[in-house]
Amino acid sequence: MRAAAGLRVAAGATGAALLGYGAYLLWTDTRAGTPLRVAWWLAGALVLHDGVLAPLVFCLGLLLGAGRARGVVRAGLVTAGCLTLVAGPVLLRPGRPANASVLPLDYPRNLALLLAAVACATLVGVWWRRRGR
């Protein structure tokens, strides 16, 4: 038990140190106004997560995840929600980039393929839970 607590403290200290270093670089190595824009972006991400993603996953988990497979359904929903949030900025970008090599892939198709893979994995997990017990 002590080793696990020590690992948690070490991981937390490492994360805090890296966060501090990132904040230092953001403050010193960027143009004026960038830290404020990053703060607004992070606030928007927090509101989007806590105001949209978490309640949606909770409600869908209650509706769809009855019985033994509830955890599997919620894990699939959380994964799909996080994938959608990560892909959001690329999918919602205004217009085409000036440099075609900046975003060269078909991101809507790739997101759809990833969400289909998550749905398939979730269905397999639900089937496995219901079959196995």
PDB file of C-alpha atoms in Angstrom:
ATOM      1  CA  MET A   1       0.000   0.000   0.000  1.00  0.00           C
ATOM      2  CA  ARG A   2       2.839   2.408   0.758  1.00  0.00           C
ATOM      3  CA  ALA A   3       4.458   1.784  -2.624  1.00  0.00           C
ATOM      4  CA  ALA A   4       1.230   2.703  -4.418  1.00  0.00           C
ATOM      5  CA  ALA A   5       0.899   5.887  -2.362  1.00  0.00           C
ATOM      6  CA  GLY A   6       4.500   6.788  -3.157  1.00  0.00           C
ATOM      7  CA  LEU A   7       3.886   6.233  -6.864  1.00  0.00           C
ATOM      8  CA  ARG A   8       0.797   8.458  -6.738  1.00  0.00           C
ATOM      9  CA  VAL A   9       2.748  11.209  -4.998  1.00  0.00           C
ATOM     10  CA  ALA A  10       5.600  10.899  -7.515  1.00  0.00           C
ATOM     11  CA  ALA A  11       3.187  10.967 -10.470  1.00  0.00           C
ATOM     12  CA  GLY A  12       1.387  13.986  -9.015  1.00  0.00           C
ATOM     13  CA  ALA A  13       4.648  15.838  -8.371  1.00  0.00           C
ATOM     14  CA  THR A  14       5.884  15.068 -11.888  1.00  0.00           C
ATOM     15  CA  GLY A  15       2.604  16.261 -13.383  1.00  0.00           C
ATOM     16  CA  ALA A  16       2.676  19.468 -11.334  1.00  0.00           C
ATOM     17  CA  ALA A  17       6.289  20.142 -12.367  1.00  0.00           C
ATOM     18  CA  LEU A  18       5.470  19.597 -16.056  1.00  0.00           C
ATOM     19  CA  LEU A  19       2.390  21.799 -15.753  1.00  0.00           C
ATOM     20  CA  GLY A  20       4.507  24.537 -14.193  1.00  0.00           C
ATOM     21  CA  TYR A  21       7.119  24.250 -16.921  1.00  0.00           C
ATOM     22  CA  GLY A  22       4.432  24.428 -19.599  1.00  0.00           C
ATOM     23  CA  ALA A  23       2.930  27.525 -17.960  1.00  0.00           C
ATOM     24  CA  TYR A  24       6.386  29.111 -17.815  1.00  0.00           C
ATOM     25  CA  LEU A  25       6.962  28.435 -21.526  1.00  0.00           C
ATOM     26  CA  LEU A  26       3.497  29.731 -22.384  1.00  0.00           C
ATOM     27  CA  TRP A  27       4.154  32.928 -20.475  1.00  0.00           C
ATOM     28  CA  THR A  28       7.713  33.578 -21.704  1.00  0.00           C
ATOM     29  CA  ASP A  29       7.976  32.100 -25.214  1.00  0.00           C
ATOM     30  CA  THR A  30       4.746  33.238 -26.867  1.00  0.00           C
ATOM     31  CA  ARG A  31       3.377  36.456 -28.317  1.00  0.00           C
ATOM     32  CA  ALA A  32       1.455  38.920 -26.180  1.00  0.00           C
ATOM     33  CA  GLY A  33      -2.138  37.848 -25.709  1.00  0.00           C
ATOM     34  CA  THR A  34      -1.528  34.145 -26.254  1.00  0.00           C
ATOM     35  CA  PRO A  35      -1.809  33.175 -22.552  1.00  0.00           C
ATOM     36  CA  LEU A  36      -5.192  34.895 -22.370  1.00  0.00           C
ATOM     37  CA  ARG A  37      -6.415  33.086 -25.501  1.00  0.00           C
ATOM     38  CA  VAL A  38      -5.202  29.775 -24.066  1.00  0.00           C
ATOM     39  CA  ALA A  39      -7.005  30.514 -20.795  1.00  0.00           C
ATOM     40  CA  TRP A  40     -10.246  31.191 -22.698  1.00  0.00           C
ATOM     41  CA  TRP A  41      -9.798  27.977 -24.689  1.00  0.00           C
ATOM     42  CA  LEU A  42      -9.206  25.944 -21.515  1.00  0.00           C
ATOM     43  CA  ALA A  43     -12.253  27.531 -19.853  1.00  0.00           C
ATOM     44  CA  GLY A  44     -14.340  26.629 -22.900  1.00  0.00           C
ATOM     45  CA  ALA A  45     -13.055  23.053 -22.807  1.00  0.00           C
ATOM     46  CA  LEU A  46     -13.938  22.800 -19.119  1.00  0.00           C
ATOM     47  CA  VAL A  47     -17.456  24.135 -19.711  1.00  0.00           C
ATOM     48  CA  LEU A  48     -17.924  21.816 -22.688  1.00  0.00           C
ATOM     49  CA  HIS A  49     -16.764  18.804 -20.699  1.00  0.00           C
ATOM     50  CA  ASP A  50     -18.643  19.509 -17.478  1.00  0.00           C
ATOM     51  CA  GLY A  51     -21.694  21.092 -19.088  1.00  0.00           C
ATOM     52  CA  VAL A  52     -22.188  18.806 -22.086  1.00  0.00           C
ATOM     53  CA  LEU A  53     -20.080  15.646 -22.143  1.00  0.00           C
ATOM     54  CA  ALA A  54     -20.405  14.509 -18.525  1.00  0.00           C
ATOM     55  CA  PRO A  55     -24.200  14.987 -18.251  1.00  0.00           C
ATOM     56  CA  LEU A  56     -24.753  13.417 -21.668  1.00  0.00           C
ATOM     57  CA  VAL A  57     -22.671  10.353 -20.808  1.00  0.00           C
ATOM     58  CA  PHE A  58     -24.392  10.076 -17.443  1.00  0.00           C
ATOM     59  CA  CYS A  59     -27.896  10.248 -18.928  1.00  0.00           C
ATOM     60  CA  LEU A  60     -27.126   7.907 -21.816  1.00  0.00           C
ATOM     61  CA  GLY A  61     -25.441   5.509 -19.402  1.00  0.00           C
ATOM     62  CA  LEU A  62     -28.601   5.437 -17.287  1.00  0.00           C
ATOM     63  CA  LEU A  63     -30.798   4.860 -20.328  1.00  0.00           C
ATOM     64  CA  LEU A  64     -28.647   2.329 -22.181  1.00  0.00           C
ATOM     65  CA  GLY A  65     -26.619   0.648 -19.497  1.00  0.00           C
ATOM     66  CA  ALA A  66     -28.989  -1.485 -17.536  1.00  0.00           C
ATOM     67  CA  GLY A  67     -27.742  -4.628 -15.876  1.00  0.00           C
ATOM     68  CA  ARG A  68     -24.305  -6.171 -15.838  1.00  0.00           C
ATOM     69  CA  ALA A  69     -22.985  -4.322 -18.878  1.00  0.00           C
ATOM     70  CA  ARG A  70     -23.516  -0.827 -17.462  1.00  0.00           C
ATOM     71  CA  GLY A  71     -19.779  -0.188 -16.998  1.00  0.00           C
ATOM     72  CA  VAL A  72     -18.964  -1.326 -20.518  1.00  0.00           C
ATOM     73  CA  VAL A  73     -21.610   0.962 -22.020  1.00  0.00           C
ATOM     74  CA  ARG A  74     -20.422   3.928 -19.978  1.00  0.00           C
ATOM     75  CA  ALA A  75     -16.795   3.258 -20.946  1.00  0.00           C
ATOM     76  CA  GLY A  76     -17.787   3.230 -24.615  1.00  0.00           C
ATOM     77  CA  LEU A  77     -19.745   6.459 -24.207  1.00  0.00           C
ATOM     78  CA  VAL A  78     -16.876   8.204 -22.421  1.00  0.00           C
ATOM     79  CA  THR A  79     -14.427   7.061 -25.089  1.00  0.00           C
ATOM     80  CA  ALA A  80     -16.697   8.227 -27.909  1.00  0.00           C
ATOM     81  CA  GLY A  81     -17.288  11.558 -26.200  1.00  0.00           C
ATOM     82  CA  CYS A  82     -13.589  12.166 -25.629  1.00  0.00           C
ATOM     83  CA  LEU A  83     -12.751  11.269 -29.231  1.00  0.00           C
ATOM     84  CA  THR A  84     -15.388  13.715 -30.438  1.00  0.00           C
ATOM     85  CA  LEU A  85     -14.093  16.492 -28.176  1.00  0.00           C
ATOM     86  CA  VAL A  86     -10.501  15.937 -29.297  1.00  0.00           C
ATOM     87  CA  ALA A  87     -11.527  15.984 -32.960  1.00  0.00           C
ATOM     88  CA  GLY A  88     -13.808  19.000 -32.496  1.00  0.00           C
ATOM     89  CA  PRO A  89     -11.294  21.771 -33.203  1.00  0.00           C
ATOM     90  CA  VAL A  90     -10.180  20.113 -36.437  1.00  0.00           C
ATOM     91  CA  LEU A  91     -13.744  19.399 -37.553  1.00  0.00           C
ATOM     92  CA  LEU A  92     -15.032  22.878 -36.701  1.00  0.00           C
ATOM     93  CA  ARG A  93     -12.146  24.879 -38.164  1.00  0.00           C
ATOM     94  CA  PRO A  94     -13.314  27.682 -40.435  1.00  0.00           C
ATOM     95  CA  GLY A  95     -12.526  27.060 -44.104  1.00  0.00           C
ATOM     96  CA  ARG A  96      -9.487  25.394 -45.577  1.00  0.00           C
ATOM     97  CA  PRO A  97      -5.986  26.032 -44.214  1.00  0.00           C
ATOM     98  CA  ALA A  98      -3.641  28.076 -46.414  1.00  0.00           C
ATOM     99  CA  ASN A  99      -1.097  25.262 -46.348  1.00  0.00           C
ATOM    100  CA  ALA A 100      -2.635  21.965 -47.559  1.00  0.00           C
ATOM    101  CA  SER A 101      -0.082  19.917 -45.617  1.00  0.00           C
ATOM    102  CA  VAL A 102      -1.231  21.285 -42.242  1.00  0.00           C
ATOM    103  CA  LEU A 103      -4.403  19.156 -42.028  1.00  0.00           C
ATOM    104  CA  PRO A 104      -4.040  16.689 -44.908  1.00  0.00           C
ATOM    105  CA  LEU A 105      -6.321  13.874 -43.727  1.00  0.00           C
ATOM    106  CA  ASP A 106     -10.045  13.227 -44.019  1.00  0.00           C
ATOM    107  CA  TYR A 107     -10.860  13.912 -40.371  1.00  0.00           C
ATOM    108  CA  PRO A 108     -14.656  13.444 -40.484  1.00  0.00           C
ATOM    109  CA  ARG A 109     -14.220  10.001 -42.060  1.00  0.00           C
ATOM    110  CA  ASN A 110     -11.501   9.052 -39.574  1.00  0.00           C
ATOM    111  CA  LEU A 111     -13.660  10.135 -36.638  1.00  0.00           C
ATOM    112  CA  ALA A 112     -16.561   8.093 -38.002  1.00  0.00           C
ATOM    113  CA  LEU A 113     -14.282   5.041 -38.312  1.00  0.00           C
ATOM    114  CA  LEU A 114     -13.004   5.480 -34.763  1.00  0.00           C
ATOM    115  CA  LEU A 115     -16.526   5.884 -33.385  1.00  0.00           C
ATOM    116  CA  ALA A 116     -17.605   2.756 -35.287  1.00  0.00           C
ATOM    117  CA  ALA A 117     -14.663   0.862 -33.769  1.00  0.00           C
ATOM    118  CA  VAL A 118     -15.624   2.066 -30.278  1.00  0.00           C
ATOM    119  CA  ALA A 119     -19.242   1.021 -30.891  1.00  0.00           C
ATOM    120  CA  CYS A 120     -18.121  -2.435 -32.061  1.00  0.00           C
ATOM    121  CA  ALA A 121     -15.819  -2.858 -29.075  1.00  0.00           C
ATOM    122  CA  THR A 122     -18.623  -1.775 -26.748  1.00  0.00           C
ATOM    123  CA  LEU A 123     -21.045  -4.244 -28.312  1.00  0.00           C
ATOM    124  CA  VAL A 124     -18.481  -7.041 -27.975  1.00  0.00           C
ATOM    125  CA  GLY A 125     -17.943  -6.052 -24.342  1.00  0.00           C
ATOM    126  CA  VAL A 126     -21.684  -6.074 -23.654  1.00  0.00           C
ATOM    127  CA  TRP A 127     -22.049  -9.447 -25.335  1.00  0.00           C
ATOM    128  CA  TRP A 128     -19.078 -10.827 -23.373  1.00  0.00           C
ATOM    129  CA  ARG A 129     -20.473  -9.601 -20.049  1.00  0.00           C
ATOM    130  CA  ARG A 130     -23.909 -11.046 -20.691  1.00  0.00           C
ATOM    131  CA  ARG A 131     -22.565 -14.343 -22.016  1.00  0.00           C
ATOM    132  CA  GLY A 132     -19.864 -14.849 -19.415  1.00  0.00           C
ATOM    133  CA  ARG A 133     -21.926 -14.579 -16.244  1.00  0.00           C
TER     134      ARG A 133
END
